[in-house]
Tab-separated table of C-alpha atoms in Angstrom:
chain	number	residue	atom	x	y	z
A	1	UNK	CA	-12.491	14.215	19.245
A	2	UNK	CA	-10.316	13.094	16.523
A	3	UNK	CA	-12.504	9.858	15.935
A	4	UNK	CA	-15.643	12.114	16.143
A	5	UNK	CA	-14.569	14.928	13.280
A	6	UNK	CA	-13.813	11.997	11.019
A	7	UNK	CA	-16.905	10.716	11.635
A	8	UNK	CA	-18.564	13.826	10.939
A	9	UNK	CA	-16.274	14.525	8.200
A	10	UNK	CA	-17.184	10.985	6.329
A	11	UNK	CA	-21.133	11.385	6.872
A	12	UNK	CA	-20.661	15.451	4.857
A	13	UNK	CA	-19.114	13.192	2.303
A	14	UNK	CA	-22.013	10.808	1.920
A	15	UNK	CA	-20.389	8.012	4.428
A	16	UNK	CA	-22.443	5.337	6.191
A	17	UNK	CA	-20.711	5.801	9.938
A	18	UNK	CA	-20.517	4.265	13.200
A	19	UNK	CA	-18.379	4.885	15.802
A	20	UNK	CA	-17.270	2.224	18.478
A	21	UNK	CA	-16.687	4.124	21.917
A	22	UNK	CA	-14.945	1.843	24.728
A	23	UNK	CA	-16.824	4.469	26.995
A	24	UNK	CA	-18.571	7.817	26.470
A	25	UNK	CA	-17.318	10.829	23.812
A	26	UNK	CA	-14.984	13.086	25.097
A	27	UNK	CA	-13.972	11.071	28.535
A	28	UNK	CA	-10.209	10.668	27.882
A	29	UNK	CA	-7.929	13.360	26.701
A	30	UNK	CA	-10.736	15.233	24.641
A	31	UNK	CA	-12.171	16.123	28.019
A	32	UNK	CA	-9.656	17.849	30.220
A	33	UNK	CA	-7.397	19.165	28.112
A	34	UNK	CA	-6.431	23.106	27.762
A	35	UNK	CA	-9.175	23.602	24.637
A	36	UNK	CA	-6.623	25.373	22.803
A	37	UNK	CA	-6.718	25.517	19.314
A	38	UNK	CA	-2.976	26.893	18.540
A	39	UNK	CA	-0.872	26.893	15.117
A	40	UNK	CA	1.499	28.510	17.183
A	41	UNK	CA	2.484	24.854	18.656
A	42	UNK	CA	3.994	23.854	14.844
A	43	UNK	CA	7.153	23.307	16.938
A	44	UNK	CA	7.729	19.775	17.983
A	45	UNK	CA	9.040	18.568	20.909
A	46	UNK	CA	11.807	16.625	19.168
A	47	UNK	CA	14.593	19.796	18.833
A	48	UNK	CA	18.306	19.183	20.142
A	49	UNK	CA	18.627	19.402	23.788
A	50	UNK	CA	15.168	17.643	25.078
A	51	UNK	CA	16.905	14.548	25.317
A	52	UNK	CA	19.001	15.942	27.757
A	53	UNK	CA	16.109	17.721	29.741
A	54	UNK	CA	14.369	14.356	29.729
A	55	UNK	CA	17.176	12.529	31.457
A	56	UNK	CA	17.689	15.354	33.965
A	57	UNK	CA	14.059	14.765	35.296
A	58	UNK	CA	14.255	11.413	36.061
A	59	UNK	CA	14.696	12.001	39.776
A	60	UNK	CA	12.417	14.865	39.382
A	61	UNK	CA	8.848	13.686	39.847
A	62	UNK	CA	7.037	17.430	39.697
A	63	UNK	CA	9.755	18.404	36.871
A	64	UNK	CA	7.555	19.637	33.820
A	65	UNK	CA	8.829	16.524	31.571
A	66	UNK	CA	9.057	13.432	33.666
A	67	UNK	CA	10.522	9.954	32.658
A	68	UNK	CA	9.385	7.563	34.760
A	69	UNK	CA	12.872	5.120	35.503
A	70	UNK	CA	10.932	2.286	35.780
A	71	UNK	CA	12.131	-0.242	33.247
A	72	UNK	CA	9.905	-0.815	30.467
A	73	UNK	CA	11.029	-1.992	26.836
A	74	UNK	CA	8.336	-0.045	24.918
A	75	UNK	CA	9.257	3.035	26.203
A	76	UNK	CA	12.649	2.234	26.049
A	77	UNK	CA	12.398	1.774	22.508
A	78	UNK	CA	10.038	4.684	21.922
A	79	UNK	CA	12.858	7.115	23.814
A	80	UNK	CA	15.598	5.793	21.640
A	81	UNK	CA	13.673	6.617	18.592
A	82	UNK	CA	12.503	9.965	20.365
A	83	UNK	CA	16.027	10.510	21.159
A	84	UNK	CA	17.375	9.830	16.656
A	85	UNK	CA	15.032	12.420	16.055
A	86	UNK	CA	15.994	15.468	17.893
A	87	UNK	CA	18.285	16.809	15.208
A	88	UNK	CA	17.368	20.958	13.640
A	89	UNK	CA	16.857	19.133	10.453
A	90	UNK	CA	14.037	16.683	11.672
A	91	UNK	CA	12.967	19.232	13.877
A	92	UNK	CA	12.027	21.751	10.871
A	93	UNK	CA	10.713	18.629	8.866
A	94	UNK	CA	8.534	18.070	11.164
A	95	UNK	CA	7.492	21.461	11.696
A	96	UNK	CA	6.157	22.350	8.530
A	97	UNK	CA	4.153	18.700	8.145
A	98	UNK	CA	2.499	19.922	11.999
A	99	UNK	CA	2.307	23.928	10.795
A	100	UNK	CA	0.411	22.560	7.584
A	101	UNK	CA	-1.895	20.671	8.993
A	102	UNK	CA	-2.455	23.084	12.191
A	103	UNK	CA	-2.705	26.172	9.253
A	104	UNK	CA	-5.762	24.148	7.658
A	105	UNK	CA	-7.208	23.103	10.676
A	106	UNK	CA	-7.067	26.410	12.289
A	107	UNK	CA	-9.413	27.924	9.013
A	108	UNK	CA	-11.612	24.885	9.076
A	109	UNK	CA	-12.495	25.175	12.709
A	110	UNK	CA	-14.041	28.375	12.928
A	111	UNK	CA	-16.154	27.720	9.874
A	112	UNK	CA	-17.506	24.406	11.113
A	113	UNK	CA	-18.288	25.568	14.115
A	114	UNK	CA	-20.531	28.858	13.077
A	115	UNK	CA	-21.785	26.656	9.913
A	116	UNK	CA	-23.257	23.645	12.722
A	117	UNK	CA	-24.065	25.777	15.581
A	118	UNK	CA	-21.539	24.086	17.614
A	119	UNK	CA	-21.973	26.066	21.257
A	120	UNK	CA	-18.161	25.529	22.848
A	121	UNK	CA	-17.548	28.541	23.716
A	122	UNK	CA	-15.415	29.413	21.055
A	123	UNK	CA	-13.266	32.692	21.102
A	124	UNK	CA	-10.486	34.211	18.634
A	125	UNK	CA	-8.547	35.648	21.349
A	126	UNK	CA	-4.933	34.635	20.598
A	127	UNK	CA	-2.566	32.922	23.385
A	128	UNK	CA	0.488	34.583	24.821
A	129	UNK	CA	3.767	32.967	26.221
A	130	UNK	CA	4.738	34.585	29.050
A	131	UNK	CA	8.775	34.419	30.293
A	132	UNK	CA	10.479	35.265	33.214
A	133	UNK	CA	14.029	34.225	32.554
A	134	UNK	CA	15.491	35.992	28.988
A	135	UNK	CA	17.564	33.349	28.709
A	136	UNK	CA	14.551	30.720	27.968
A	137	UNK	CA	12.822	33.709	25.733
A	138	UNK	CA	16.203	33.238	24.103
A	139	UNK	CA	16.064	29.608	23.826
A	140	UNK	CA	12.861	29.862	21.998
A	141	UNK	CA	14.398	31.610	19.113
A	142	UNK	CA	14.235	28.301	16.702
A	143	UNK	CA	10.031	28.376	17.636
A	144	UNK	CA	10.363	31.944	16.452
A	145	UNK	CA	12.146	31.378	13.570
A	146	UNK	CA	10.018	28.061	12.341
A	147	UNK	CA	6.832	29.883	12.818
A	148	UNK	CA	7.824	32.865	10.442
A	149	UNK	CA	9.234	31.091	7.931
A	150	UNK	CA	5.587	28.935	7.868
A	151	UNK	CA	3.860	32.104	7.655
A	152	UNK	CA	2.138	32.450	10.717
A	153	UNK	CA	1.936	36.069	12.802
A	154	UNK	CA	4.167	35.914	15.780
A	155	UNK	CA	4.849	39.118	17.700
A	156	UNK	CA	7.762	40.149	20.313
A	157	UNK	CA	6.274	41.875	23.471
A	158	UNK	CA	9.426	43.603	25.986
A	159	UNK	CA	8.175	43.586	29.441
A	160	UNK	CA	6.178	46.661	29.909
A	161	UNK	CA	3.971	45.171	26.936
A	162	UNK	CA	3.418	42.293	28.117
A	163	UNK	CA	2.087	43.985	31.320
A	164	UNK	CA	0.288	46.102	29.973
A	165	UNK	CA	-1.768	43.303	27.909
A	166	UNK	CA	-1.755	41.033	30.324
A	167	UNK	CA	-2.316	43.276	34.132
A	168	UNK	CA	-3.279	40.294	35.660
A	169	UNK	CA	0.762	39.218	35.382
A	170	UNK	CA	3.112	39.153	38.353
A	171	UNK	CA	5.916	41.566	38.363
A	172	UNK	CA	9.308	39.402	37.301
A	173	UNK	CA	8.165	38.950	33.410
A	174	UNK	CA	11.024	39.881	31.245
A	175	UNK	CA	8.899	39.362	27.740
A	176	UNK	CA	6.016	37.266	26.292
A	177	UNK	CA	5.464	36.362	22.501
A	178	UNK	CA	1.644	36.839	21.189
A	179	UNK	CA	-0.309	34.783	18.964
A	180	UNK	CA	-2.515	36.249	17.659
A	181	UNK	CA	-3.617	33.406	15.172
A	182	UNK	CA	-4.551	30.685	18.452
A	183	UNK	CA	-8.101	30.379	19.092
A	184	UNK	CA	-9.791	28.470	22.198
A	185	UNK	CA	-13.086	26.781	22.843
A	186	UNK	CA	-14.426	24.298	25.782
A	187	UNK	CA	-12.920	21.157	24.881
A	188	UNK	CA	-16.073	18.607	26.351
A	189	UNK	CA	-18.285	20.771	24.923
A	190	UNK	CA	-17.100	20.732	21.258
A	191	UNK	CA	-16.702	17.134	21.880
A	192	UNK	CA	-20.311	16.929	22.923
A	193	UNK	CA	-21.373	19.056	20.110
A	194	UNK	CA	-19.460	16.699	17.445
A	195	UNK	CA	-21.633	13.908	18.823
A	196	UNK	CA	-24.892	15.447	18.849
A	197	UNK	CA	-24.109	16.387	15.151
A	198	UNK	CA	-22.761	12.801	13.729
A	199	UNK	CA	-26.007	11.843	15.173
A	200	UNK	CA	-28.193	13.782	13.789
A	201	UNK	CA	-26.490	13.439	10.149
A	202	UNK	CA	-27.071	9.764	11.321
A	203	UNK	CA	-24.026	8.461	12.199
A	204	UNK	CA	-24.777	6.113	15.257
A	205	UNK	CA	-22.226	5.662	18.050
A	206	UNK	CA	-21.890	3.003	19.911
A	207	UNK	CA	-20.784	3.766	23.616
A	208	UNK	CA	-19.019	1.174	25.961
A	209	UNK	CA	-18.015	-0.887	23.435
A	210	UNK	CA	-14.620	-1.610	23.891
A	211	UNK	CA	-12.405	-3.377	21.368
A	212	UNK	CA	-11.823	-7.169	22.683
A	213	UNK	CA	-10.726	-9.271	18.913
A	214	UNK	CA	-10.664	-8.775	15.681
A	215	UNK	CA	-11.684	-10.926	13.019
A	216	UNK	CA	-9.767	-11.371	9.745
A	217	UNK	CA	-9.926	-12.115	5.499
A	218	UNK	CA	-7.494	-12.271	3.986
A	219	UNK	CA	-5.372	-8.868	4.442
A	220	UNK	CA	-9.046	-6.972	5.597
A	221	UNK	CA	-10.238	-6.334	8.866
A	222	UNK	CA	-14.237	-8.510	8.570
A	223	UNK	CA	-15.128	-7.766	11.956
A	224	UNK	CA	-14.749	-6.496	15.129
A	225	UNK	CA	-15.500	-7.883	18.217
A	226	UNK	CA	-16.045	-5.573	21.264
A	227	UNK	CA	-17.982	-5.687	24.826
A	228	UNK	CA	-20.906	-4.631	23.052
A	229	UNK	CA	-21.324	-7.182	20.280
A	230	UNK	CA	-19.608	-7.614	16.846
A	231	UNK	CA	-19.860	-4.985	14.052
A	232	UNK	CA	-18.391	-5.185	10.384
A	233	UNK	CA	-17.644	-2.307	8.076
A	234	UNK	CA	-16.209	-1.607	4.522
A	235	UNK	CA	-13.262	0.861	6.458
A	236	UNK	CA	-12.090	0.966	9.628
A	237	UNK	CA	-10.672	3.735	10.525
A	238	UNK	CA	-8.148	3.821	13.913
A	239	UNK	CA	-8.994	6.724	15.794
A	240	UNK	CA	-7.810	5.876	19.266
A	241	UNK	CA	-5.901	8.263	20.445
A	242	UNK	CA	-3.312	6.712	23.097
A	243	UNK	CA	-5.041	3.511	23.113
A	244	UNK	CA	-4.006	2.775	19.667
A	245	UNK	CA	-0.515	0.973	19.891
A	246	UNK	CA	-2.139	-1.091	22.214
A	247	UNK	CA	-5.273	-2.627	19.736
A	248	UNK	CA	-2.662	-2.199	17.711
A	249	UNK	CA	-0.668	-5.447	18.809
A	250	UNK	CA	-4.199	-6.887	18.153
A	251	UNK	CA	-3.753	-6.811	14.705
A	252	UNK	CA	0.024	-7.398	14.899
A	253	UNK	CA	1.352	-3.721	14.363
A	254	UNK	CA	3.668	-1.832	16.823
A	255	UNK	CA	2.737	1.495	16.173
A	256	UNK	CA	5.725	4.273	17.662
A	257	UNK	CA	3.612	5.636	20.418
A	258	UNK	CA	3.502	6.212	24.158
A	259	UNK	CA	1.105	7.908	26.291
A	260	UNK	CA	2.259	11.299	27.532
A	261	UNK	CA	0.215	12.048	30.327
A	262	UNK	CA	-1.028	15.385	31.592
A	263	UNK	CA	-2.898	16.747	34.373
A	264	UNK	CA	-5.359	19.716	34.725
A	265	UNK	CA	-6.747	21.611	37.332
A	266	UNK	CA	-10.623	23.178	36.503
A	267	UNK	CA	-12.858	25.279	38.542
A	268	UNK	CA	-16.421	25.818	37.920
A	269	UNK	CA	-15.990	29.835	37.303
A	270	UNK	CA	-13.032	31.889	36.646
A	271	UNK	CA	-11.308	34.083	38.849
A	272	UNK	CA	-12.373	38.124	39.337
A	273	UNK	CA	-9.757	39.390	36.877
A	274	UNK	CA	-9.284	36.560	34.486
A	275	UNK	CA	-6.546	36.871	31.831
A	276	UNK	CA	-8.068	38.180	28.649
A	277	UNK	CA	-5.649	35.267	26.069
A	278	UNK	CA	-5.118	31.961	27.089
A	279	UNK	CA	-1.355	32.332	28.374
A	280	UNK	CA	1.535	29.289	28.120
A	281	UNK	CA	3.447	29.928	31.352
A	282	UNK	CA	6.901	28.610	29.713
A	283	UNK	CA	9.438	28.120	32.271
A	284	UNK	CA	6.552	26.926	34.343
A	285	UNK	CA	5.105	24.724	31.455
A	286	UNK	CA	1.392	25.726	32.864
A	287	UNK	CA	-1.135	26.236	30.519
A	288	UNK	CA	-3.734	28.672	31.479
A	289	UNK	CA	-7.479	28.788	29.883
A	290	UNK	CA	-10.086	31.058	31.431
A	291	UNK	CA	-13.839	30.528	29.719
A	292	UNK	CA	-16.854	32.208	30.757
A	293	UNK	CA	-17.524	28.734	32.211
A	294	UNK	CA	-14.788	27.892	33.920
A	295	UNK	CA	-11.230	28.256	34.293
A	296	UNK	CA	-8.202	25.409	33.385
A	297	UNK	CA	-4.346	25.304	34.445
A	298	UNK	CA	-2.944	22.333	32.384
A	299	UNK	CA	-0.098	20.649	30.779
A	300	UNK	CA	2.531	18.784	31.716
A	301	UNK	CA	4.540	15.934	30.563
A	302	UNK	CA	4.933	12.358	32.321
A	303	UNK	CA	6.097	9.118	30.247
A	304	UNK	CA	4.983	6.649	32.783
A	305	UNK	CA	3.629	4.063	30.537
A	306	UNK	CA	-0.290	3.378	30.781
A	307	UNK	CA	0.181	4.455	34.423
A	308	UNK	CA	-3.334	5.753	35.867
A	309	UNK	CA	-4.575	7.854	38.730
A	310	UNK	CA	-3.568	11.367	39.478
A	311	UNK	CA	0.241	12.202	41.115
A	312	UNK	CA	-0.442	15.214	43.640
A	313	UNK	CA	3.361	16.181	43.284
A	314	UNK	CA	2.211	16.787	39.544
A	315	UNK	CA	-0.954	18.309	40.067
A	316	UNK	CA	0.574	20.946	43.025
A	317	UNK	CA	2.915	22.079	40.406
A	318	UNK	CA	0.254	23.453	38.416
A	319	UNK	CA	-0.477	25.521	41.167
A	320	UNK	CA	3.065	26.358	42.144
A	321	UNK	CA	4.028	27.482	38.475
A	322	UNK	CA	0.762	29.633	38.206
A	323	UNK	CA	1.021	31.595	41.101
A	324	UNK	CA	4.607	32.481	40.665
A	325	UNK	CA	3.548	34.325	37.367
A	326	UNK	CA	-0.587	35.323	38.242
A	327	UNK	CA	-2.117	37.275	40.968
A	328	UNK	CA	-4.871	35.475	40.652
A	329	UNK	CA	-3.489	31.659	39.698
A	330	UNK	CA	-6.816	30.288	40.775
A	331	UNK	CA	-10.223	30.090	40.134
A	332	UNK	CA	-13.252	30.211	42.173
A	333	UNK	CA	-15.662	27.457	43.295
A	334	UNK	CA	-15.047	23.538	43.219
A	335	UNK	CA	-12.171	22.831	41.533
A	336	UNK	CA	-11.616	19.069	39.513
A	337	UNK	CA	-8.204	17.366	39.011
A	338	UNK	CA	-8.483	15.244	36.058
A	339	UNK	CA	-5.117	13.204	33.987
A	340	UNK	CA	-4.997	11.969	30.832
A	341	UNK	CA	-3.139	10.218	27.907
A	342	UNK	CA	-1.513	11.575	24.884
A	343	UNK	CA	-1.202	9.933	21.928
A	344	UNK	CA	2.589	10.862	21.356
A	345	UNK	CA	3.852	9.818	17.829
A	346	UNK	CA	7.824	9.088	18.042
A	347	UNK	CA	8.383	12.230	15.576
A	348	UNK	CA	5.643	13.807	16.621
A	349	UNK	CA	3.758	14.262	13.708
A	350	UNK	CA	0.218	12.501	13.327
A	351	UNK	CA	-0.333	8.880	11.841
A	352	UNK	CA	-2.831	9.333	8.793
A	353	UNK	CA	-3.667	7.550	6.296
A	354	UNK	CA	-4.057	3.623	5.158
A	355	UNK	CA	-2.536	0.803	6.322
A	356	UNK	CA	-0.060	-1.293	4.489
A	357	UNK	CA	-0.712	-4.423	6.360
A	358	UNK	CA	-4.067	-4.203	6.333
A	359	UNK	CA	-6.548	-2.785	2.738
A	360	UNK	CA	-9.378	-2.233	4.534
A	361	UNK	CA	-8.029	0.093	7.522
A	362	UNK	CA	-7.004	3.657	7.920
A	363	UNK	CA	-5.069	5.238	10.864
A	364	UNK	CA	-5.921	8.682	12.308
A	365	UNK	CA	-4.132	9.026	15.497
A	366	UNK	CA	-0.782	10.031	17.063
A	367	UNK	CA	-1.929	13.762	17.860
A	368	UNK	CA	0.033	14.102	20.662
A	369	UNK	CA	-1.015	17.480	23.015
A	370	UNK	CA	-2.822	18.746	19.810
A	371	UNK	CA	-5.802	16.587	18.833
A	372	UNK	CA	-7.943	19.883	19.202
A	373	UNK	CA	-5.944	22.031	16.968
A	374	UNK	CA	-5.757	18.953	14.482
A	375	UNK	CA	-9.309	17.528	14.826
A	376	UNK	CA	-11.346	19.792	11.041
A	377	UNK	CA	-8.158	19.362	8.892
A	378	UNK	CA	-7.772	15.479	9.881
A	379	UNK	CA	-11.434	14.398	9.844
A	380	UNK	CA	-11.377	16.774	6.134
A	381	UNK	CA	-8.148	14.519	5.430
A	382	UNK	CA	-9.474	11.054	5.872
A	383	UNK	CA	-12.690	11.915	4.213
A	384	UNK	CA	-11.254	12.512	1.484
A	385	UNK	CA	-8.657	10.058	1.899
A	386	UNK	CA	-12.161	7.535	1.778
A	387	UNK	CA	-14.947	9.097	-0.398
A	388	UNK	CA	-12.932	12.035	-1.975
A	389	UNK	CA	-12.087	14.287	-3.417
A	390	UNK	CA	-8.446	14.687	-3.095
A	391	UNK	CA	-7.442	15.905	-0.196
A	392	UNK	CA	-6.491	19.635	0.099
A	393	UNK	CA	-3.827	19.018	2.343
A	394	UNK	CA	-0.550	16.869	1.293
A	395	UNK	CA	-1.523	13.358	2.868
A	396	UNK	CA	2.034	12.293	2.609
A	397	UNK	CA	4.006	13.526	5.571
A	398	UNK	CA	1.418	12.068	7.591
A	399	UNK	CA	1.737	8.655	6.137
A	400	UNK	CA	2.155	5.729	8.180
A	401	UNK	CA	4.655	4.060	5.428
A	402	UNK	CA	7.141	6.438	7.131
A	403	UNK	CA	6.898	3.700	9.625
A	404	UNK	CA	6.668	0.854	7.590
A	405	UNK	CA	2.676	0.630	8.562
């Protein structure tokens, strides 16, 4: 999706545009993720203490963040920088580069999708996090704090509230915060709608071509060679998601990325008395989207490399943490596991913006769990990064020459 709203961001800006798909739009991470759109995830993961939750999971295989143990040197490497940057003053740094570019993203969205007819089932409902210890509702004090000092509406619900908004709850809550900024939509059919409208701006996309060589002058990027033939632009633009640090060694950058992989669980209607918000089940770490079309428990965290298939430990904890906070945790109808990769920077903030080892290429990637919520504000970014004007949003905490890129 992220590759798509730049796309459709450069063609509004007069662009000539054509995308390079190693398969179809919207079948990795763009496809089964939760769909929702949420400045209320400004937070990142890198706060004091996750290093320590990460290390306690490692013989935990269904815990909601998983390290694989397997040795691997990337990951290594990525965990150590991970690891430097879980400090309260790198966590609020980070924090207000995510809450500014969620804040503009979040007011683009809804205006670009009423303005192309995008039909994604799109809803302003809010999204609710929903304890049942006090001491994690506790813990999340710093999320509460970072969110108010960006600006953004966060409200404190005791029990009885949150039971009372939410009476599709299990008895045990002891509080929920509310949202009411988040937003959802179907995330494969915005995807879908982003490619039916770069093509009819006439943007062409290219599907199955994956990326196999790249061809070189000088410090540009000429050509590049993929299973579908060769194709040469002015700007390339490196919207990969978690694919990137690996066409990345291609043209001899290590980009600070691993996949994070998640898992959902989707049925093909939603159950009798669906939740009204889309709810984040915290101590759980289950994400729960009901649509008229459907209905998604999601999330999850597993650093396991470019490890595929699905892990039924993982995907039965979905259902576990669900039903221990909804009387109805499930859907109705076939239901579809699904996994994917997340593009998870190693401060988690976004990559945007040119290269320094290459003049002719741009980087839009590194979204982590929030390539939705980021897609309007980072397609607006690099479009104007490329064709102008300047950009509305500060380009620089998003630069890769905080990496040396």
């Amino acid at each position: 999706m992220i590759g798509l709203a730049c796309a459709l961001y450069l063609l509004k800006a007069g662009a000539s545009v054509r995308v390079l798909e190693q398969a179809q739009p919207g079948s990795g991470s763009s496809h089964g993720n939760c769909g929702t759109i949420t400045p209320s995830h400004a937070g990142p993961l890198t706060m004091p203490g996750m290093v320590g939750t990460a290390l306690g999971s490692l013989l935990r295989r269904d815990a909601p963040l998983y390290v694989n143990p397997r040795p691997d040197a990337a990951r290594a490497r990525w965990l150590l920088g991970f690891a430097r940057n879980c400090t309260w003053a790198r966590y609020r740094q980070a924090g207000e580069a995510r809450g500014a570019i969620l804040a503009r993203s979040r007011t683009l969205l809804g205006d670009l999708i009423a303005s192309d007819g995008m039909a994604c089932e799109f809803e302003e409902v809010g999204e609710l996090y929903v304890y049942r210890q006090a001491r994690t509702l506790r813990n999340d004090q710093p999320h509460v704090d970072l969110l108010r000092r960006l600006g953004m509406d966060v409200r404190e619900l005791d029990a009885d509230e949150a039971m009372a908004l939410e009476p599709g709850l299990r008895d045990g809550v002891v509080g929920a915060l509310l949202h009411p900024g988040d937003a959802r939509l179907r995330p494969d059919r915005y995807v879908a709608e982003l490619a039916r409208r770069v093509r009819e701006l006439g943007g062409a996309i290219e599907t199955g071509a994956r990326v196999d060589s790249f061809v070189f002058d000088g410090a540009r990027v000429s050509h590049v060679r993929t299973t579908r033939g060769v194709f040469q632009g002015d700007r390339v633009v490196m919207a990969l998601g978690a694919w990137s640090p690996l066409i990345g060694k291609l043209l001899d950058i290590r980009l600070p990325m691993q996949p994070g992989k998640g898992y959902s669980l989707t049925w093909e209607r939603p159950p009798e008395h669906a939740p009204r918000h889309s709810l984040v089940l915290r101590e759980a770490a289950v994400c729960v989207t009901p649509w008229v079309s459907g209905f998604r428990l999601g999330s999850t965290m597993e650093f396991s490399g470019f490890d595929e298939g699905l892990n039924p430990l993982r995907i039965d904890a979905l259902r576990r943490g669900a039903a221990t906070y909804l009387r109805e945790p499930e859907g109705r109808g076939e239901v579809v596991p699904w996994w994917g990769w997340r593009p998870m920077s190693v401060d988690e903030v976004p990559i945007i913006g040119p290269s320094a080892r290459w003049s002719n290429l741009v980087y839009a990637t590194a979204h982590g769990m929030l390539g939705i919520s980021m897609s309007a504000a980072t397609g607006e970014l690099v479009a104007s990064l490329l064709a102008g004007p300047a950009p509305t949003l500060d380009p620089v905490p998003y630069s890769p020459t905080r990496f040396g890129l």
